[in-house]
């Protein structure tokens, strides 16, 4: 599994880490001062659920729910 180490990919990976993590901390700082904790948590969990749902659908996974699972989720 020897792969050539392209310096451009290494630089892009570090750039992505710095930008994504840096913006996450900045947005958390702004969100904590502007939104209530429950609203912030609900937005984060909703976005995470939609992201996981989209990735699963893209990968072709079955997303079928039984009636019992649906009612437990609603409750």
XYZ file of N, CA and C in Angstrom, residues 14-58:
135
model
N -4.084 20.018 5.354
C -3.886 20.921 6.488
C -4.761 22.163 6.369
N -4.890 22.685 5.168
C -5.742 23.846 4.953
C -7.195 23.521 5.324
N -7.664 22.350 4.893
C -9.035 21.943 5.206
C -9.232 21.806 6.710
N -8.258 21.219 7.388
C -8.367 21.068 8.842
C -8.439 22.431 9.516
N -7.556 23.333 9.140
C -7.534 24.654 9.771
C -8.806 25.439 9.490
N -9.283 25.394 8.265
C -10.483 26.161 7.908
C -11.722 25.558 8.552
N -11.882 24.231 8.454
C -13.083 23.591 9.008
C -13.111 23.708 10.519
N -12.029 23.362 11.195
C -12.013 23.453 12.651
C -12.078 24.898 13.127
N -11.362 25.777 12.461
C -11.383 27.185 12.849
C -12.767 27.786 12.706
N -13.442 27.494 11.609
C -14.786 28.028 11.421
C -15.767 27.393 12.404
N -15.538 26.147 12.792
C -16.405 25.499 13.771
C -16.339 26.228 15.103
N -15.139 26.546 15.567
C -14.999 27.259 16.833
C -15.589 28.658 16.753
N -15.386 29.333 15.636
C -15.946 30.663 15.470
C -17.471 30.613 15.462
N -18.030 29.688 14.702
C -19.490 29.582 14.643
C -20.087 29.166 15.985
N -19.394 28.305 16.728
C -19.878 27.949 18.067
C -19.881 29.167 18.982
N -18.855 29.988 18.900
C -18.792 31.192 19.732
C -19.944 32.135 19.398
N -20.212 32.313 18.114
C -21.313 33.182 17.694
C -22.654 32.574 18.087
N -22.825 31.272 17.856
C -24.105 30.617 18.129
C -24.444 30.622 19.614
N -23.444 30.424 20.465
C -23.698 30.396 21.904
C -24.176 31.754 22.390
N -23.684 32.816 21.797
C -24.104 34.146 22.233
C -25.440 34.568 21.628
N -25.862 33.946 20.513
C -27.072 34.372 19.822
C -28.280 33.449 20.022
N -28.053 32.157 20.230
C -29.152 31.191 20.292
C -29.266 30.575 21.683
N -30.462 30.117 21.989
C -30.640 29.397 23.253
C -30.012 28.006 23.122
N -29.617 27.402 24.236
C -28.952 26.094 24.167
C -29.797 25.009 23.504
N -31.094 24.976 23.786
C -31.936 23.941 23.195
C -32.104 24.148 21.695
N -32.185 25.384 21.257
C -32.290 25.662 19.828
C -31.003 25.261 19.118
N -29.874 25.583 19.718
C -28.586 25.223 19.137
C -28.432 23.707 19.044
N -28.812 22.999 20.101
C -28.725 21.535 20.087
C -29.657 20.942 19.037
N -30.867 21.486 18.922
C -31.813 20.939 17.945
C -31.321 21.166 16.515
N -30.725 22.303 16.261
C -30.186 22.566 14.920
C -29.043 21.610 14.616
N -28.138 21.417 15.571
C -26.993 20.533 15.351
C -27.431 19.090 15.106
N -28.374 18.598 15.925
C -28.822 17.221 15.766
C -29.618 17.031 14.479
N -30.403 18.020 14.097
C -31.157 17.923 12.852
C -30.215 17.886 11.653
N -29.227 18.772 11.650
C -28.257 18.777 10.551
C -27.458 17.480 10.503
N -27.068 16.963 11.665
C -26.321 15.705 11.701
C -27.181 14.556 11.173
N -28.446 14.517 11.558
C -29.349 13.472 11.075
C -29.546 13.538 9.574
N -29.722 14.758 9.049
C -29.881 14.909 7.605
C -28.616 14.509 6.854
N -27.464 14.827 7.415
C -26.203 14.446 6.783
C -26.040 12.929 6.761
N -26.312 12.277 7.875
C -26.211 10.816 7.941
C -27.227 10.164 7.001
N -28.440 10.707 6.976
C -29.469 10.196 6.074
C -29.019 10.320 4.616
N -28.473 11.470 4.250
C -28.027 11.692 2.874
C -26.895 10.751 2.493
N -25.934 10.579 3.383
C -24.811 9.682 3.099
C -25.307 8.246 2.958
N -26.215 7.828 3.834
C -26.755 6.465 3.759
C -27.524 6.249 2.465
N -28.312 7.225 2.087
C -29.086 7.115 0.846
C -28.157 7.076 -0.360
N -27.102 7.893 -0.338
C -26.126 7.928 -1.428
C -25.398 6.591 -1.548
